[in-house]
XYZ file of C-alpha atoms in Angstrom:
458
model
C 3.615 19.416 24.878
C 4.713 21.763 21.220
C 4.979 19.907 17.705
C 8.201 19.497 16.492
C 9.553 21.749 13.746
C 9.275 19.944 10.294
C 10.125 21.239 6.364
C 10.640 18.210 3.637
C 13.527 16.786 2.518
C 14.026 14.900 -1.399
C 14.441 11.206 -1.203
C 16.504 11.852 -4.341
C 18.880 14.873 -3.249
C 18.128 15.767 -0.322
C 17.495 18.823 -0.595
C 15.561 20.285 1.845
C 12.033 23.420 1.637
C 10.470 24.729 3.529
C 7.026 23.766 2.142
C 6.072 20.617 0.817
C 5.981 21.539 -3.585
C 5.735 19.073 -6.827
C 8.596 18.842 -8.356
C 11.779 18.965 -6.100
C 13.899 22.291 -7.285
C 16.930 21.034 -7.011
C 16.565 17.851 -9.289
C 13.346 18.525 -10.605
C 12.692 14.999 -10.377
C 8.422 14.859 -9.022
C 6.416 13.700 -5.783
C 9.992 13.263 -4.127
C 9.198 16.063 -0.972
C 8.834 14.199 2.020
C 8.226 15.709 5.621
C 10.615 15.491 7.605
C 11.364 16.668 11.293
C 14.023 19.386 11.566
C 17.486 19.045 12.739
C 18.504 22.428 15.040
C 21.491 21.877 17.365
C 19.678 22.219 20.711
C 16.547 19.614 19.012
C 17.585 16.659 18.138
C 15.725 13.402 18.526
C 19.462 11.877 17.921
C 21.147 13.486 20.557
C 21.644 11.574 23.300
C 22.705 10.977 26.730
C 26.450 8.879 26.309
C 25.503 5.910 28.480
C 22.247 5.826 25.935
C 24.256 5.836 22.906
C 24.367 3.566 20.157
C 28.203 2.882 21.668
C 31.138 3.738 23.423
C 34.097 5.500 21.764
C 35.793 3.164 21.348
C 39.736 3.474 19.940
C 40.985 2.696 16.103
C 42.387 -0.353 15.814
C 44.198 -2.752 13.105
C 41.783 -5.527 11.223
C 43.864 -8.363 12.082
C 43.606 -7.286 15.480
C 39.809 -8.133 15.752
C 38.600 -11.248 16.586
C 36.214 -12.582 14.086
C 33.064 -14.770 15.514
C 30.493 -16.168 14.457
C 27.081 -14.514 15.268
C 25.380 -16.173 18.146
C 21.472 -17.311 16.630
C 18.773 -18.995 17.683
C 16.443 -20.960 16.448
C 12.434 -20.151 15.848
C 11.772 -23.706 15.058
C 10.257 -23.477 11.294
C 13.410 -25.080 9.657
C 12.741 -23.034 6.494
C 11.822 -19.928 7.943
C 15.783 -20.589 9.980
C 17.259 -21.463 6.343
C 15.797 -18.303 4.652
C 17.023 -15.725 8.310
C 20.851 -18.068 7.580
C 20.748 -20.522 10.559
C 18.351 -18.681 12.585
C 17.522 -14.560 14.246
C 20.681 -12.684 15.817
C 20.223 -10.814 18.894
C 19.919 -6.564 18.549
C 19.176 -7.509 14.081
C 16.109 -5.780 12.528
C 14.724 -8.470 10.222
C 11.822 -6.431 7.679
C 9.707 -9.036 5.684
C 7.069 -8.415 3.221
C 4.789 -9.469 0.971
C 0.146 -9.067 -0.724
C -2.286 -8.977 1.798
C -3.076 -12.145 3.424
C 0.096 -14.476 2.280
C 0.547 -15.787 5.440
C 3.111 -13.018 6.487
C 0.925 -12.941 10.584
C 0.428 -16.649 9.977
C 4.033 -17.501 10.018
C 5.159 -15.035 12.753
C 2.272 -16.114 15.422
C 3.966 -19.841 14.801
C 7.179 -18.315 14.909
C 7.276 -16.323 18.366
C 4.564 -19.122 19.474
C 8.205 -21.704 19.777
C 10.303 -18.588 20.908
C 8.463 -17.585 23.254
C 9.594 -21.128 25.384
C 12.424 -19.921 25.788
C 12.367 -16.618 25.244
C 10.477 -13.294 26.153
C 8.647 -12.170 22.756
C 5.946 -9.842 22.550
C 3.439 -9.474 19.594
C 2.105 -5.628 18.642
C -0.198 -5.626 16.787
C -1.495 -2.120 14.805
C -4.045 -3.991 12.260
C -5.313 -6.852 14.290
C -6.983 -6.814 17.799
C -6.029 -9.112 20.641
C -9.278 -11.531 19.957
C -9.053 -11.471 16.132
C -5.081 -13.122 16.941
C -6.422 -15.388 19.468
C -8.740 -16.183 17.582
C -5.822 -17.251 14.630
C -3.596 -19.247 17.160
C -6.191 -21.795 17.905
C -6.897 -22.361 14.300
C -3.542 -23.242 14.273
C -3.611 -24.838 17.445
C -0.449 -22.934 18.406
C 0.678 -22.763 22.019
C 0.876 -19.347 22.913
C 0.242 -19.052 26.254
C 3.437 -17.411 26.655
C 2.874 -15.082 24.373
C 3.284 -11.700 25.585
C 0.715 -9.601 23.002
C -0.286 -5.712 22.373
C -2.844 -3.562 19.853
C -1.049 -0.228 19.288
C -0.428 2.246 16.497
C 1.337 4.929 18.486
C 5.534 5.006 17.945
C 6.329 6.526 22.175
C 4.010 3.513 23.631
C 5.940 0.875 21.790
C 8.958 1.789 23.166
C 7.768 2.351 26.116
C 6.819 -1.219 26.445
C 9.889 -2.462 25.048
C 11.588 -0.608 27.574
C 9.119 -2.295 30.487
C 9.338 -5.229 28.664
C 12.271 -6.185 27.805
C 11.890 -8.493 25.448
C 14.385 -10.427 23.313
C 12.095 -10.337 20.419
C 8.947 -8.847 19.020
C 7.253 -8.348 16.481
C 5.476 -4.669 15.391
C 3.027 -5.485 12.541
C 3.365 -3.758 10.746
C 5.609 -0.886 9.948
C 2.481 0.739 8.054
C 0.430 1.253 11.195
C 2.604 2.603 13.615
C 2.689 6.821 13.708
C 5.319 9.256 15.858
C 3.664 11.587 17.672
C 6.447 14.202 16.166
C 4.884 13.640 12.954
C 2.359 15.533 11.691
C 1.296 13.513 8.944
C -1.273 10.348 9.237
C -0.015 6.929 9.366
C 2.265 4.130 6.195
C 3.397 8.365 5.189
C 6.750 8.075 4.105
C 8.313 10.199 6.188
C 6.331 7.939 9.190
C 7.208 4.547 7.435
C 11.185 6.616 7.688
C 11.087 8.038 11.238
C 9.331 4.896 13.152
C 11.310 2.128 11.504
C 14.331 4.284 11.899
C 13.655 4.975 16.141
C 12.527 0.976 16.373
C 15.782 0.158 14.510
C 18.008 2.714 16.868
C 16.675 0.627 20.166
C 17.068 -2.581 18.356
C 20.692 -2.233 18.329
C 20.970 -0.141 22.095
C 19.383 -2.529 24.121
C 19.719 -6.480 21.429
C 16.030 -6.901 20.789
C 16.076 -8.884 18.141
C 12.985 -6.877 16.422
C 10.514 -8.004 13.507
C 9.079 -5.474 11.309
C 6.953 -6.551 8.924
C 5.530 -4.542 6.051
C 3.403 -4.032 2.772
C 4.005 -3.449 -0.652
C 3.051 -1.415 -2.829
C 1.030 -2.919 -6.557
C 4.838 -2.941 -7.973
C 5.651 -5.158 -5.229
C 7.986 -3.115 -4.004
C 7.711 -3.000 0.083
C 5.379 0.531 0.810
C 7.962 3.592 2.051
C 10.979 4.762 0.919
C 13.769 2.850 -0.464
C 15.749 3.568 3.318
C 13.952 1.833 5.301
C 16.054 -1.454 3.092
C 19.116 0.005 4.173
C 18.529 -0.258 8.228
C 17.677 -3.260 9.295
C 19.380 -6.416 8.636
C 17.086 -8.523 6.807
C 14.560 -7.987 3.667
C 12.250 -10.821 3.040
C 10.168 -11.627 0.418
C 6.875 -13.103 0.621
C 6.045 -15.508 -2.757
C 3.618 -16.804 -4.316
C 0.187 -16.419 -6.298
C -2.916 -16.288 -3.226
C -4.458 -18.559 -5.113
C -1.882 -21.628 -5.318
C -0.994 -23.061 -2.043
C 2.194 -23.041 -2.054
C 4.875 -19.697 -0.976
C 8.043 -19.170 -1.180
C 10.071 -17.135 0.983
C 13.093 -15.376 -0.228
C 15.652 -13.057 1.570
C 17.769 -10.458 -0.824
C 19.618 -8.568 1.988
C 21.380 -10.934 5.274
C 23.809 -9.302 6.710
C 24.052 -12.126 8.750
C 23.825 -15.123 6.497
C 23.966 -15.634 2.213
C 21.112 -13.925 0.202
C 18.876 -15.029 -2.250
C 17.879 -18.115 -0.182
C 14.434 -19.505 -0.919
C 12.755 -20.754 1.589
C 9.360 -23.139 0.269
C 6.118 -22.938 2.640
C 2.910 -25.220 2.000
C -0.487 -23.316 3.408
C -2.543 -25.906 5.377
C -5.234 -25.839 7.672
C -2.900 -26.008 10.068
C -1.046 -22.420 8.947
C 2.402 -22.842 6.856
C 4.605 -26.047 7.011
C 8.751 -26.456 5.726
C 8.124 -28.590 1.905
C 11.177 -30.848 3.350
C 11.627 -31.962 -1.065
C 10.904 -28.287 -2.643
C 12.131 -29.775 -6.172
C 9.543 -31.984 -6.414
C 6.992 -29.069 -6.540
C 8.673 -27.802 -9.889
C 8.283 -30.684 -12.020
C 5.395 -31.751 -13.746
C 4.553 -35.975 -13.512
C 4.275 -36.925 -17.164
C 3.373 -40.559 -17.434
C 4.735 -39.620 -20.595
C 7.309 -36.941 -22.001
C 5.724 -33.964 -24.005
C 7.437 -31.532 -26.289
C 8.390 -28.114 -25.451
C 9.502 -29.390 -21.133
C 13.437 -29.326 -20.324
C 14.421 -30.414 -16.630
C 16.719 -26.799 -15.112
C 18.703 -26.910 -11.625
C 18.296 -23.095 -10.657
C 20.624 -22.410 -7.519
C 18.838 -20.343 -5.062
C 21.472 -19.120 -2.585
C 22.985 -22.521 -1.287
C 19.853 -24.337 -2.123
C 20.424 -26.188 -5.339
C 16.485 -26.602 -7.358
C 14.911 -28.113 -10.595
C 12.576 -27.077 -11.970
C 10.568 -27.268 -15.083
C 10.989 -24.910 -17.770
C 7.944 -25.292 -20.755
C 7.780 -23.812 -24.244
C 4.656 -23.968 -26.217
C 6.175 -22.292 -29.351
C 2.706 -21.765 -31.966
C 2.179 -19.966 -35.735
C 1.972 -16.440 -35.839
C -1.975 -14.339 -36.864
C -0.593 -11.305 -36.171
C 2.169 -8.761 -37.776
C 3.994 -9.481 -34.739
C 4.852 -13.088 -32.968
C 4.580 -12.460 -29.232
C 6.287 -13.206 -27.082
C 5.556 -14.261 -23.066
C 7.471 -14.808 -20.024
C 6.349 -15.929 -17.077
C 9.168 -16.747 -14.656
C 12.140 -15.805 -16.580
C 13.330 -12.240 -17.675
C 11.094 -11.450 -20.828
C 13.823 -9.350 -22.590
C 16.745 -12.963 -22.137
C 13.391 -13.817 -24.125
C 14.217 -11.981 -27.525
C 18.210 -12.137 -27.295
C 17.494 -15.664 -26.772
C 15.825 -16.269 -29.577
C 17.631 -13.872 -32.115
C 21.222 -16.377 -30.538
C 19.141 -19.147 -31.468
C 17.925 -17.915 -35.423
C 22.139 -16.574 -35.730
C 24.212 -19.913 -34.283
C 21.739 -22.838 -34.667
C 19.423 -22.231 -37.965
C 16.171 -22.207 -36.222
C 13.799 -19.429 -37.041
C 11.259 -18.073 -34.904
C 10.098 -14.673 -36.610
C 6.838 -16.235 -37.656
C 6.386 -17.921 -34.270
C 4.117 -17.595 -30.785
C 6.642 -18.242 -28.388
C 5.466 -18.506 -24.351
C 7.953 -19.631 -21.737
C 6.422 -20.931 -18.324
C 8.605 -21.977 -15.355
C 6.277 -24.311 -13.292
C 5.137 -24.402 -9.341
C 5.146 -19.828 -9.970
C 9.402 -19.724 -8.768
C 10.924 -16.717 -10.316
C 13.707 -17.291 -12.045
C 16.575 -14.083 -12.578
C 20.195 -16.351 -13.005
C 21.207 -16.425 -16.478
C 21.880 -20.715 -15.629
C 18.499 -20.765 -17.628
C 19.601 -20.144 -20.696
C 20.007 -23.832 -22.540
C 17.167 -25.363 -21.190
C 14.320 -22.860 -22.086
C 16.358 -22.978 -26.078
C 15.763 -27.799 -25.623
C 12.489 -26.411 -24.858
C 12.314 -24.364 -27.656
C 13.607 -26.640 -29.816
C 11.464 -29.283 -28.557
C 8.223 -27.874 -28.938
C 9.292 -27.162 -32.627
C 9.987 -30.004 -33.461
C 7.151 -31.522 -31.504
C 9.731 -34.362 -30.453
C 10.064 -34.464 -26.452
C 13.349 -34.734 -24.785
C 14.199 -37.768 -24.122
C 13.308 -39.074 -20.296
C 15.873 -38.650 -17.047
C 17.176 -35.356 -18.680
C 18.377 -32.769 -17.652
C 20.184 -29.351 -18.062
C 21.898 -25.536 -16.615
C 23.589 -23.324 -19.265
C 24.174 -19.599 -20.145
C 24.059 -18.820 -23.417
C 26.475 -16.002 -24.719
C 26.093 -13.377 -27.864
C 28.073 -15.571 -29.414
C 26.238 -18.675 -29.214
C 29.067 -20.283 -26.833
C 27.493 -21.744 -23.265
C 29.193 -20.455 -20.141
C 29.507 -21.963 -17.150
C 27.018 -21.347 -14.568
C 28.553 -21.469 -10.016
C 27.597 -24.899 -7.839
C 27.822 -27.577 -11.185
C 28.755 -30.132 -8.651
C 26.011 -29.246 -6.141
C 23.207 -28.941 -8.824
C 24.905 -32.783 -10.496
C 23.756 -33.885 -7.647
C 20.581 -32.849 -6.917
C 19.749 -34.186 -10.096
C 21.030 -37.070 -9.380
C 19.633 -38.296 -5.918
C 16.039 -37.632 -8.034
C 16.700 -40.054 -10.211
C 18.275 -38.054 -13.662
C 20.700 -39.604 -15.638
C 21.286 -37.310 -18.871
C 22.573 -33.501 -17.938
C 23.978 -31.556 -20.493
C 25.730 -29.463 -19.250
C 28.703 -27.012 -20.355
C 32.484 -28.396 -20.667
C 33.844 -26.682 -17.655
C 31.353 -28.074 -15.292
C 32.643 -31.015 -15.952
C 33.115 -33.126 -12.772
C 36.811 -34.085 -12.274
C 34.986 -37.766 -10.871
C 32.020 -39.484 -12.416
C 28.972 -39.016 -10.662
C 26.986 -42.662 -10.411
C 24.491 -43.304 -12.406
C 24.635 -40.291 -15.085
C 26.468 -39.878 -18.188
C 27.739 -36.243 -18.169
C 27.114 -33.930 -21.740
C 29.931 -30.783 -21.198
C 28.716 -28.486 -24.903
C 30.937 -25.562 -25.697
C 28.186 -23.950 -28.661
C 24.628 -23.844 -29.192
C 25.090 -25.840 -32.384
C 26.977 -28.335 -30.494
C 24.265 -28.766 -28.036
C 21.377 -29.138 -30.751
C 24.178 -31.902 -32.610
C 24.481 -34.117 -29.245
C 20.693 -33.920 -28.656
C 19.902 -35.965 -31.576
C 22.396 -38.179 -31.453
C 20.111 -39.687 -28.025
C 17.192 -38.809 -28.989
């Protein structure tokens, strides 16, 4: 059987060429030409009989005439994993999960499939490990995988045949970078193979209602390997975060068509696999016998979950012409901006000081509500004076020195009060209308106002 004709398409502008070139002749971008199948009227991989199409031709309806119903879900038996997914898996949904090698992707999915297999028909397609290796892992994790079906295969056409014959309700492809299609001559893991195989599997999921979970490799920059379209065509994208040398793992949802994005699941790696952490705030708070300078606790919001995170700052005299600015877990460019605001609006200069900022526990904070905590931690380190015990803050700091409100302020305060914090310095706009039992609220509007009120309670 002759192979399908291929050409080369630019991933940036979509220009098509008959042969590969290092630079696209249309948009002048380098290394963007990838091999794709040539689509013709007589040989189009997307053409199919009407009864196999994704949906029959439907009439045009008014949006008000369409019933809005919740998407039915089913759980995986792992509470933290279900939280990140938005409540569980969806029939016909496609989930893409990526992370560094050895961080726990296959372990988590094997645990989840073992739980689901007692109620639904599941299939685990392994392209990287043999059946004996997976059986040994299941024995080590002590999971009941008697009903779990396994296939060690990397050819797309054979995998699609197995899905058609077995008709599972949940299927895992581990990993999409090892799968290849005979229609393309490029090697497994190439951009063309990854995009084509993912598109075919997604089409099958939508046609048959099979829930498909794809495991993806990541590049050295931490992004999912392959084309960006891989994240566009799936319904949910999950990322594993955390250090391989640490026992804790974070699973973050960056895209979810069936739930909230930026949800965070916290796991602990044990001898029996990944276990969900019910109180993750305890992981991100250091246990000091006494209050130490340069430490400030803030409440960050990860999806629908408020988390208490300790921000640590170390300010020391610089012995170099250019003072160092280093930030771990927070945006480094924002640190430079906050130091300028600290000097201009609070009169505290750090131009001759090395400033180091760290978010304890390996968590990455992307929201600006950590600004106030960073500035208070820096000031505490410079003065070598600790903040009061039971003190928690949050708030965004603007360039004019104003302190802006943060979303979901009530939930943040309730989480802090639940963990025993007694004093909260927050933006005035976030002050609750009803007092919170056991907690003193200090509302501030400007950064200099925050430092003045802090001196009064220290």
